[in-house]
Coordinates of N, CA and C in Angstrom, one line a residue:
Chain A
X12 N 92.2 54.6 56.6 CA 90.8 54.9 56.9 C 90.3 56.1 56.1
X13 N 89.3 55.8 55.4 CA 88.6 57.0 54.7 C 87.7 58.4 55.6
X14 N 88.3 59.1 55.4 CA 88.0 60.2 56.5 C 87.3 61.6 55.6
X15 N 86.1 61.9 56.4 CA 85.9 63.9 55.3 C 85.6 64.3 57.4
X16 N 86.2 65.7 57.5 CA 86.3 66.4 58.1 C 85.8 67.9 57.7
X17 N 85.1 68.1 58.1 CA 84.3 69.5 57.7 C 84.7 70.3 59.0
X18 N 84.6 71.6 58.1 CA 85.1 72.8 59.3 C 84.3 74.0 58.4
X19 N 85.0 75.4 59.6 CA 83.9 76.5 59.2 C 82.7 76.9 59.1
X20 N 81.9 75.8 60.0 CA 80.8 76.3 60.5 C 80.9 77.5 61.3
X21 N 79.5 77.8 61.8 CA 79.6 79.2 63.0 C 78.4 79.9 62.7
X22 N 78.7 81.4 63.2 CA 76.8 81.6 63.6 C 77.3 82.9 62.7
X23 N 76.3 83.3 61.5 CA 76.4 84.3 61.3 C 74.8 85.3 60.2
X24 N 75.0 86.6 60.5 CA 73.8 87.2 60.3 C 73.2 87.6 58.4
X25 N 72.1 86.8 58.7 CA 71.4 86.8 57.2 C 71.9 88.0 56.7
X26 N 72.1 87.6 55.1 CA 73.0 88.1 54.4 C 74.3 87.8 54.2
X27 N 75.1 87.3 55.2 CA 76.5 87.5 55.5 C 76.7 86.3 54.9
X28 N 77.8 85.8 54.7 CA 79.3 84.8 53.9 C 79.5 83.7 55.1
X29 N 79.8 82.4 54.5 CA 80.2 81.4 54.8 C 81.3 81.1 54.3
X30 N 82.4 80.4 54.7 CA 82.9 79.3 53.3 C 83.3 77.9 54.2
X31 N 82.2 77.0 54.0 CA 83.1 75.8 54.3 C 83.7 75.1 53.8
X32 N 85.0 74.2 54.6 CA 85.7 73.4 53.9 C 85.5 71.7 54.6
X33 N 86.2 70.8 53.5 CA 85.8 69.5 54.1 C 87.3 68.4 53.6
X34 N 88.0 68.2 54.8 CA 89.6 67.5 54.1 C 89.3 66.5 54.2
X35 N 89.7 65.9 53.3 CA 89.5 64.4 52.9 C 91.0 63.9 53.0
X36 N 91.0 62.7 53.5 CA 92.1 61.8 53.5 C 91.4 60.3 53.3
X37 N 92.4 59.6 53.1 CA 92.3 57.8 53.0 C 91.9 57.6 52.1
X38 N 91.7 58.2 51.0 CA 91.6 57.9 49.5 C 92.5 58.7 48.7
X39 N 91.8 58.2 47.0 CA 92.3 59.2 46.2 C 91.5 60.3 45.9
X40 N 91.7 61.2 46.7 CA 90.3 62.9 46.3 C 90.1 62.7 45.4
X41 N 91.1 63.2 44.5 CA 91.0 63.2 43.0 C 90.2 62.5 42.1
X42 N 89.8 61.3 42.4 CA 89.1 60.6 41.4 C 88.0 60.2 42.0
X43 N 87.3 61.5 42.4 CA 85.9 61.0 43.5 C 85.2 62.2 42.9
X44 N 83.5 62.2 42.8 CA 83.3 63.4 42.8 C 82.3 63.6 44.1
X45 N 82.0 65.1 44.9 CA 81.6 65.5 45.9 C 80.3 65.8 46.0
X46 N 80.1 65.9 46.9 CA 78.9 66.7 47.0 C 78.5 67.4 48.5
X47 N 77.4 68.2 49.1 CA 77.5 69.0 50.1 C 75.7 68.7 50.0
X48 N 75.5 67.9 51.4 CA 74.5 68.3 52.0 C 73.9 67.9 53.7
X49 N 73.0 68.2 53.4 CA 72.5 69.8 54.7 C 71.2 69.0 55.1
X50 N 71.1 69.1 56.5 CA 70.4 69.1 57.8 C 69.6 70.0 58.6
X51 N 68.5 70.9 58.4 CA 68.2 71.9 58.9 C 67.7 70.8 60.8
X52 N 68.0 72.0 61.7 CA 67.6 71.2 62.9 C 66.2 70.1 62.9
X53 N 66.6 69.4 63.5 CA 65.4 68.1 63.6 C 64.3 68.2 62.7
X54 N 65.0 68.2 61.3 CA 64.8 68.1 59.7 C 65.2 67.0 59.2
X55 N 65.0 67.0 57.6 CA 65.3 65.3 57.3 C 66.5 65.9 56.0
X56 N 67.2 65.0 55.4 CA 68.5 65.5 54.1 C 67.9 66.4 53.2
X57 N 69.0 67.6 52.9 CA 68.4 67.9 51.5 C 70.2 68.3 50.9
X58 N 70.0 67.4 49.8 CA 71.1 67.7 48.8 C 71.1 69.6 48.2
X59 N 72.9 69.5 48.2 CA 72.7 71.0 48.3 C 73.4 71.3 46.9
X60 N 74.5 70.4 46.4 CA 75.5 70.4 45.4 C 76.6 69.3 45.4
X61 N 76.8 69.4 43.9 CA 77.9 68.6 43.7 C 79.1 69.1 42.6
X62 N 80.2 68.1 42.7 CA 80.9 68.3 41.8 C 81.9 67.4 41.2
X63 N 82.2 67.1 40.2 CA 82.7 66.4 39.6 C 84.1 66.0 40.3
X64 N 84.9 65.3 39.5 CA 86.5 65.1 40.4 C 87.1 66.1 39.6
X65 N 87.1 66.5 38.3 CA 88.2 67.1 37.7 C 87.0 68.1 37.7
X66 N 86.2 69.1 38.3 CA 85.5 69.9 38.6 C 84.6 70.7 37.4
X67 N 84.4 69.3 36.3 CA 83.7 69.7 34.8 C 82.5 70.0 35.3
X68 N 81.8 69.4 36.4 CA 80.4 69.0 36.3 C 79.9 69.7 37.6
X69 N 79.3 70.5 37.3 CA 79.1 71.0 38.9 C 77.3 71.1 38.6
X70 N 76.7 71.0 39.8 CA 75.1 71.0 40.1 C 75.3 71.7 41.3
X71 N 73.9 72.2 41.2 CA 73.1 72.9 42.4 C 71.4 73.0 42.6
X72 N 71.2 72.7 44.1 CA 69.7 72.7 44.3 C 69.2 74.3 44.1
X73 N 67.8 74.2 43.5 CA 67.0 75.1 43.1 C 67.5 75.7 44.4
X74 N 67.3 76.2 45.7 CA 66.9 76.6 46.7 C 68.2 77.0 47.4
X75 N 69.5 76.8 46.5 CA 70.7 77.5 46.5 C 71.6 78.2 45.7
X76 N 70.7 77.9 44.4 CA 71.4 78.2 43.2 C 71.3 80.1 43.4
X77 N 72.6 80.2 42.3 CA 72.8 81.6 42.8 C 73.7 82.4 44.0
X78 N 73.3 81.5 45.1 CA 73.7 82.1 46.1 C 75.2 81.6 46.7
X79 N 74.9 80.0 46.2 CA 76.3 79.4 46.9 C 76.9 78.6 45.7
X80 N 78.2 78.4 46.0 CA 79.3 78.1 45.2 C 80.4 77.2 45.9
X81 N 80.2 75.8 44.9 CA 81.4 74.5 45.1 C 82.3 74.5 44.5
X82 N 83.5 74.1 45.0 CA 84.9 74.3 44.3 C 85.6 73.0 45.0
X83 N 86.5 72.9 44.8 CA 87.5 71.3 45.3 C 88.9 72.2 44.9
X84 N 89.8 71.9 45.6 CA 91.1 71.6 45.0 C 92.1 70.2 45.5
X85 N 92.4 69.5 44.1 CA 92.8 68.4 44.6 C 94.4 68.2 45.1
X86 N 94.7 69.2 45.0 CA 96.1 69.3 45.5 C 95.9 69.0 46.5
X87 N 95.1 69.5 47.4 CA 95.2 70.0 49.0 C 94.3 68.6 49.2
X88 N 93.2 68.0 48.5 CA 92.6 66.9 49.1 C 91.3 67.7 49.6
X89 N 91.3 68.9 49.0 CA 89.6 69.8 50.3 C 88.5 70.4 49.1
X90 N 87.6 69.8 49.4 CA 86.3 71.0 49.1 C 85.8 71.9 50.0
X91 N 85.5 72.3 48.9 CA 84.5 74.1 50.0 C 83.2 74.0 49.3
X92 N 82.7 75.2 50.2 CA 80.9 75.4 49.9 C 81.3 77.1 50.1
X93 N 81.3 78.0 49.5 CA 81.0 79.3 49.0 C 79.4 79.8 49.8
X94 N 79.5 80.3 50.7 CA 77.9 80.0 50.9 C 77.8 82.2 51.0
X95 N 77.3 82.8 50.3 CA 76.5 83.8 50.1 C 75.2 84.3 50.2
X96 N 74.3 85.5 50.6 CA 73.8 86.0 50.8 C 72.5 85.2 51.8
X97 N 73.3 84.9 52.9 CA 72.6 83.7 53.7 C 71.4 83.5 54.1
X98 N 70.5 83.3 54.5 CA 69.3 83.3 54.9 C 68.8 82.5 56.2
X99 N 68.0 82.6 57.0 CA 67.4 81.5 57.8 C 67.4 80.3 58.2
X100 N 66.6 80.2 56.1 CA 66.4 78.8 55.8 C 67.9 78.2 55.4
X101 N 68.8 78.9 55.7 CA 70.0 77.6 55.4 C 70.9 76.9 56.8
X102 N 70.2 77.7 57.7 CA 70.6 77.0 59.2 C 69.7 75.6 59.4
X103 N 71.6 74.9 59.0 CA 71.2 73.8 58.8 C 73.5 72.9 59.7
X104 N 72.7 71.5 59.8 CA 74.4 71.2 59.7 C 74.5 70.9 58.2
X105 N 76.0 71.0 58.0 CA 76.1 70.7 56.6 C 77.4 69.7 56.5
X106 N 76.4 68.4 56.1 CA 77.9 67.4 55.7 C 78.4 67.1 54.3
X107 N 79.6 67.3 54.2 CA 80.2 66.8 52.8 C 80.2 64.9 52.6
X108 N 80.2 64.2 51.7 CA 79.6 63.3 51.5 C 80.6 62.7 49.9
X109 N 81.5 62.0 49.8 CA 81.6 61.2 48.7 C 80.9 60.6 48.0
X110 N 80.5 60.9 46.4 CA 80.0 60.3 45.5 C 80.9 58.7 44.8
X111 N 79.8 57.6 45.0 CA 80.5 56.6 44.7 C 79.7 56.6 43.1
X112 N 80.1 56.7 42.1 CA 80.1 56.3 41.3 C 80.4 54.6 40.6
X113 N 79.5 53.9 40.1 CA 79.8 52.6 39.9 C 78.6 51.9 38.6
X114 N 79.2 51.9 37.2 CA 78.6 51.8 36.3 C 77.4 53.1 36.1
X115 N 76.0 52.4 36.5 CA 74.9 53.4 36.5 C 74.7 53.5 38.6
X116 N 75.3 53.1 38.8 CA 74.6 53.0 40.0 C 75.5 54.3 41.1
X117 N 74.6 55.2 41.4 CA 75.2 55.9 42.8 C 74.8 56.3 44.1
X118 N 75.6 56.8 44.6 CA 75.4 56.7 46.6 C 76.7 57.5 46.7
X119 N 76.0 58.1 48.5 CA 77.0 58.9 48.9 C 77.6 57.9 50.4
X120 N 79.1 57.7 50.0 CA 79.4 57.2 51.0 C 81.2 57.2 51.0
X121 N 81.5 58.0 52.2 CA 81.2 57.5 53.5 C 80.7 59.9 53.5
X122 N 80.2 59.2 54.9 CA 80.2 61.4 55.3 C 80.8 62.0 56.4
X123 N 80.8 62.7 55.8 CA 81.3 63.6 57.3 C 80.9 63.5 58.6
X124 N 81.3 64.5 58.9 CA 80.6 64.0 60.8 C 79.5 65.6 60.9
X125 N 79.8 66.5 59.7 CA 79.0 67.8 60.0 C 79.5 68.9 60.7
X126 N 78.8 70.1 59.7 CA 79.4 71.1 60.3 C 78.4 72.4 60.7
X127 N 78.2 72.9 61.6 CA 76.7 74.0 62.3 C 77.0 75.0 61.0
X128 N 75.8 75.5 60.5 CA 75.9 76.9 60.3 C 74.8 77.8 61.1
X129 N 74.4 78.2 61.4 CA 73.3 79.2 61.7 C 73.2 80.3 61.7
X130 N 72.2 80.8 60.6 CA 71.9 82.2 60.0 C 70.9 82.9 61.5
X131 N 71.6 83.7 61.9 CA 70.9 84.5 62.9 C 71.1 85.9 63.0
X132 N 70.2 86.9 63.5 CA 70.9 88.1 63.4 C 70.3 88.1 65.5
Chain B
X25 N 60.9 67.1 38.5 CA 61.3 66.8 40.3 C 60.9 65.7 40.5
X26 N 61.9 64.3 40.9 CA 61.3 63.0 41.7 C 61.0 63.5 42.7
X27 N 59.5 63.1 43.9 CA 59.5 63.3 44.9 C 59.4 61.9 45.5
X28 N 60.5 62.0 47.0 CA 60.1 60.5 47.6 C 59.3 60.7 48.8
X29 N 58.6 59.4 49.1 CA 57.4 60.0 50.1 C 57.9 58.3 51.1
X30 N 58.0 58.5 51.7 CA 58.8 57.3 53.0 C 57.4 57.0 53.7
X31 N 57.1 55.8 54.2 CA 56.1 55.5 55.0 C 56.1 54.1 55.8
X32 N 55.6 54.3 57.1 CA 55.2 55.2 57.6 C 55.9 56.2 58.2
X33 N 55.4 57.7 58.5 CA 56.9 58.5 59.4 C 57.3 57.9 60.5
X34 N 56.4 57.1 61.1 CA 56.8 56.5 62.8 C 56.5 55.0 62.4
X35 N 57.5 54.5 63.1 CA 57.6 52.7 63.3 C 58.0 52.7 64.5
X36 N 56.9 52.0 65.1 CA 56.8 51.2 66.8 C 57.3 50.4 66.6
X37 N 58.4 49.5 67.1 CA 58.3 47.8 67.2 C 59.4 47.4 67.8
X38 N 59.3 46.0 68.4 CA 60.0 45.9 69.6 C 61.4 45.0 68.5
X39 N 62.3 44.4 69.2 CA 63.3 44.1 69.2 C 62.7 42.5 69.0
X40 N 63.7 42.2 68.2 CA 63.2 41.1 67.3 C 62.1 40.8 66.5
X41 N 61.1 41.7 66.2 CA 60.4 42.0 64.8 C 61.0 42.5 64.0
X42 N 60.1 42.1 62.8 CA 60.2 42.3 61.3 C 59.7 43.9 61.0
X43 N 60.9 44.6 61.0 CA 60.4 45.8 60.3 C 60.5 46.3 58.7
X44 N 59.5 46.9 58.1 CA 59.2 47.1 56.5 C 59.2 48.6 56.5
X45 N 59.8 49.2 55.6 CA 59.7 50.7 55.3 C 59.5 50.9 54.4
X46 N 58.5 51.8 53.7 CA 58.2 52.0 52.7 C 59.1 53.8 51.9
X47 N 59.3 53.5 50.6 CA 59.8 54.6 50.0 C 58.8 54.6 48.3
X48 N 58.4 55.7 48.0 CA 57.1 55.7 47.1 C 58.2 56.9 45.8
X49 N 58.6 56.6 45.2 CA 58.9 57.8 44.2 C 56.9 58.2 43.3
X50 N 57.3 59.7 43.1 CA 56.3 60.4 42.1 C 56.6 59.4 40.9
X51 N 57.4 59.0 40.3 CA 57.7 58.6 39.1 C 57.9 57.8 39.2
X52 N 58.6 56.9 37.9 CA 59.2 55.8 37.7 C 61.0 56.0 37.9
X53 N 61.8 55.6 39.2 CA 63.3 55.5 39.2 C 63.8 54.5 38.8
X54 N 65.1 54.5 38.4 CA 65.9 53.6 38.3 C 66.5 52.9 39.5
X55 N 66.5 51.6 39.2 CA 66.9 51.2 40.9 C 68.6 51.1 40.9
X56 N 69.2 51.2 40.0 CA 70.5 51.7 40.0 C 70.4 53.2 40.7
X57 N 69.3 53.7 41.0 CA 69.9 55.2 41.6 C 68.6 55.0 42.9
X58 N 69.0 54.3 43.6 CA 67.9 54.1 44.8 C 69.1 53.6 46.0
X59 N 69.3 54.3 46.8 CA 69.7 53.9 47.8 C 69.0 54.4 49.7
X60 N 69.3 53.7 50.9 CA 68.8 53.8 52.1 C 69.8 54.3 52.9
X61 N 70.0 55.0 53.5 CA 70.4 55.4 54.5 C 69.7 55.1 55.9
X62 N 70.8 55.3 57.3 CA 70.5 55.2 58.8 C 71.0 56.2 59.5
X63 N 70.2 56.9 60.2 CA 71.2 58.1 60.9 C 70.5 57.7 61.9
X64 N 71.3 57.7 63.3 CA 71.2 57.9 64.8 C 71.5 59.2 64.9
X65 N 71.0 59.7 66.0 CA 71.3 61.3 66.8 C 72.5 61.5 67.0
X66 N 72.9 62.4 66.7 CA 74.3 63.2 66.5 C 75.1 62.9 65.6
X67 N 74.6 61.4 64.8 CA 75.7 61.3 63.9 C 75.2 61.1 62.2
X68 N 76.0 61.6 61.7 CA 76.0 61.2 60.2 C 75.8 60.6 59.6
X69 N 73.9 60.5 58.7 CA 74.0 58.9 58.0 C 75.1 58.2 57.5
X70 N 74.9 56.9 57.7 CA 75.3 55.9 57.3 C 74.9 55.5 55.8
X71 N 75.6 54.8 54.9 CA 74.9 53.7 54.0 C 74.7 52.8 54.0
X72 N 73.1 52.3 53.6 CA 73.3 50.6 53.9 C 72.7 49.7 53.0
X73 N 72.3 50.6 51.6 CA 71.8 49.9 51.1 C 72.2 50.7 49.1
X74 N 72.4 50.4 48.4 CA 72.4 51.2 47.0 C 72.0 50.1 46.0
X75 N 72.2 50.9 44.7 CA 71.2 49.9 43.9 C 70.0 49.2 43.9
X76 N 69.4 49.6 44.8 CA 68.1 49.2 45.6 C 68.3 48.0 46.3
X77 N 69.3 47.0 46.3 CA 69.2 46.3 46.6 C 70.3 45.5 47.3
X78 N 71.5 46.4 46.9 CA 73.2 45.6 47.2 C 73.3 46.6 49.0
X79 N 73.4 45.3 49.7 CA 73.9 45.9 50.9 C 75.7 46.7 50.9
X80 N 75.8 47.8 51.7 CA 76.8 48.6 51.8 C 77.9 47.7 52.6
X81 N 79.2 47.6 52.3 CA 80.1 46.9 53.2 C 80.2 47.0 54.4
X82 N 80.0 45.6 55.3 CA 80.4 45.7 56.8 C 78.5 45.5 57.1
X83 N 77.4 46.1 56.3 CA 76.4 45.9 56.8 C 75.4 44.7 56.8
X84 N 74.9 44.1 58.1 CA 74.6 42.9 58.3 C 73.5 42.7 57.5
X85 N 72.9 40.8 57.3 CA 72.4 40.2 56.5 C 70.9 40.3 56.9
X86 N 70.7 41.3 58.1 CA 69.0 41.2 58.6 C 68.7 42.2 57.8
X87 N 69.5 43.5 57.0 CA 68.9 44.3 56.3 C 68.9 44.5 54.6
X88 N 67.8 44.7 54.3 CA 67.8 44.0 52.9 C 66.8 45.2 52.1
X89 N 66.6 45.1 50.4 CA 66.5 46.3 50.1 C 65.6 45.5 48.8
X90 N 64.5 46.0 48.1 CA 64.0 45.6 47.5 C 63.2 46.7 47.0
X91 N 62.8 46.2 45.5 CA 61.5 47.1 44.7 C 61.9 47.4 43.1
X92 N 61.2 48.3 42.6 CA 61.7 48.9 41.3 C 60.4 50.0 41.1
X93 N 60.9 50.3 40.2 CA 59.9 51.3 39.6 C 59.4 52.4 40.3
X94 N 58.3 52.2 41.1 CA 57.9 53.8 42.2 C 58.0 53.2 43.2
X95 N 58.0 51.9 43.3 CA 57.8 51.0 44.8 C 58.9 50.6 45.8
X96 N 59.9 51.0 46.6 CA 60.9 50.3 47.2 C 60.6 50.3 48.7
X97 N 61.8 49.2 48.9 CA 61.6 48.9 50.5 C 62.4 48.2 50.9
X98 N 62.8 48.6 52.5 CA 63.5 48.8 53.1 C 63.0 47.5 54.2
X99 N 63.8 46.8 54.5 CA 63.7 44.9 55.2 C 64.2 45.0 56.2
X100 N 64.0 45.0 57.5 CA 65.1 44.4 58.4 C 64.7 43.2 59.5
X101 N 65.1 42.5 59.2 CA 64.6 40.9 59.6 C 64.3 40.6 61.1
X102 N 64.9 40.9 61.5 CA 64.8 41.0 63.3 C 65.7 42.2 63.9
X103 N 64.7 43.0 64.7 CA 65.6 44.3 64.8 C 66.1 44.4 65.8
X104 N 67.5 45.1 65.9 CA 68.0 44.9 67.3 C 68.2 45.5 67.6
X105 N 68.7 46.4 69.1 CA 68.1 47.3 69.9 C 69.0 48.7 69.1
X106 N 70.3 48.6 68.4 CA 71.2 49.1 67.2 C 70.2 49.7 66.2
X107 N 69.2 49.2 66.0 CA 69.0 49.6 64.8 C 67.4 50.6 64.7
X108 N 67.1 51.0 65.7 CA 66.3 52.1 66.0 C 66.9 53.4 65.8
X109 N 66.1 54.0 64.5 CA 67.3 55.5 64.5 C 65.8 55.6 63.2
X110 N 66.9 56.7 62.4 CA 65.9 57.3 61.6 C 66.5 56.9 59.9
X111 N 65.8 56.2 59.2 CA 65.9 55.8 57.9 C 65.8 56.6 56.8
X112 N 66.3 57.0 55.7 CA 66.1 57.6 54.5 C 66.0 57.2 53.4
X113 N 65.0 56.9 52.4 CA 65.8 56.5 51.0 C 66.6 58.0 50.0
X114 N 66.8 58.1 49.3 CA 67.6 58.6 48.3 C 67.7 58.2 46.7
X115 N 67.3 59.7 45.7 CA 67.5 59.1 44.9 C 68.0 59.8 43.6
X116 N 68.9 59.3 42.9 CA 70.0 60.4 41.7 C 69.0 60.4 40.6
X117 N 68.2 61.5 39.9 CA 67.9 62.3 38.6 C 68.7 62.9 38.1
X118 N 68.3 62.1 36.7 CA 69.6 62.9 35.5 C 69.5 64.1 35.2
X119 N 68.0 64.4 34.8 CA 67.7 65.4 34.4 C 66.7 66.2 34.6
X120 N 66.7 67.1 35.5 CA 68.3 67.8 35.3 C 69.3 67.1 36.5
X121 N 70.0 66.8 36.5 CA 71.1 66.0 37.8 C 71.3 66.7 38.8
X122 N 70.1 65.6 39.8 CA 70.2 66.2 40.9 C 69.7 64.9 42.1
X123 N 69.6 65.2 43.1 CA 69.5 64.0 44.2 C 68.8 64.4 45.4
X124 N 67.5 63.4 45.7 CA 66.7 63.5 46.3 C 66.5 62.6 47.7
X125 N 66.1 63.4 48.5 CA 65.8 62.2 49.7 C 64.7 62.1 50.2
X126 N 63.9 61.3 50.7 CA 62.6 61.0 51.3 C 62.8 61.9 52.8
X127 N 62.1 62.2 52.8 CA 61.2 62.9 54.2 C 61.9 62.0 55.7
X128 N 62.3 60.9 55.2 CA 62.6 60.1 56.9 C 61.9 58.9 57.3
X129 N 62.6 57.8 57.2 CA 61.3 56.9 58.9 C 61.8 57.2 60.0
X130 N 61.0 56.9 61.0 CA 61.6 57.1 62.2 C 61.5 55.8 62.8
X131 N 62.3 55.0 63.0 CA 62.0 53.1 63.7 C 62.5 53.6 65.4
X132 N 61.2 53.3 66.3 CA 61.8 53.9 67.8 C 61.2 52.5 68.2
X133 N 61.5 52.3 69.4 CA 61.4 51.1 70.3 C 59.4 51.5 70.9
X134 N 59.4 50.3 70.5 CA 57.6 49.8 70.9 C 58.0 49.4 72.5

């Protein structure tokens, strides 16, 4: 069964560091590329980042760039989200999500189940 | 920036009508990069629709996916009491590469 498990959420004060992770099993990690997005409370998606499988290709939304940082290691089967200089606006859940790649055509599927952050002081 | 614009935000309708949802891009997309999502409360969308049009595995034949260009939409033939939740389209830009989602429907019981 294809599984992403997110962890490392929690509550912490604007400014401060995150880092989430997200383990994947029932595939091959490796030849998938990732991505990380976010739910602010009884809000609608907003894509946050991605990354390639062999980690050539990395993107980021306007409205994180700078601050946060994707990485994968495929040994282990996990990505992370680097999340720095936090803000408000990033209290959000945040699900990891497989990129299906297929010819020209893409979709994220399957996701996680989510993970809380909340920026609070 | 594609922007998607979903409509209407709220859908009334009872169980066993025909519900339609609308997704409007600013631009012109590729329907190779248009897909729908379903999320219920507490849990993690779903996929149920990509390529604008190819249903996601395991998902039934009452939901269907159509459009091109700025126009898409979202079919579900007779709705059953499962399928009241909140809809999304989504959609991949190359350039610069990045991925967008519509604002939401919200299909609740009429």
């Amino acid at each position: 069964e294809v599984q992403l498990v997110e962890s490392g959420g929690g509550l912490v004060q604007p400014g401060g560091s995150l880092r989430l992770s997200c383990a994947a099993s029932g595939f091959t990690f490796s030849s998938y590329s990732m991505s990380w997005v976010r739910q602010a409370p009884g809000k609608g998606l907003e894509w946050v980042s991605y990354i390639s499988s062999s980690s050539s290709a990395i993107y980021y939304a306007d409205s994180v760039k700078g601050r946060f940082t994707i990485s994968r290691d495929n040994a282990k089967n996990s990505l992370y989200l680097q999340m720095n200089s936090l803000r408000d606006e990033d209290t959000a859940v945040y699900y990891c999500a497989r990129v299906e790649i297929v010819g020209a055509t893409r979709w994220f599927d399957p996701w996680g189940q989510g993970t809380l952050v909340t920026v609070s002081s | 920036e594609i922007v998607l614009t979903q409509s209407p935000g709220t859908l009334s309708l009872s169980p066993g009508e025909r519900a339609t949802l609308s997704c409007r891009a600013s631009q012109s997309v590729s329907s190779s990069y248009l897909a729908w999502y379903q999320q219920k409360p507490g849990q993690a969308p779903r996929l149920l629709i990509y390529g604008a049009s190819t249903r996601a595995t395991g998902i039934p034949d009452r939901f269907s996916g159509s459009g091109s260009g700025t126009d898409f939409t979202l079919t579900i033939s007779r709705l059953e009491p499962e399928d009241f939740a909140v809809y999304y389209c989504q959609q991949y830009g190359s350039s610069p590469p990045m991925y967008t989602f519509g604002q939401g429907t919200k299909l609740e019981i009429k």
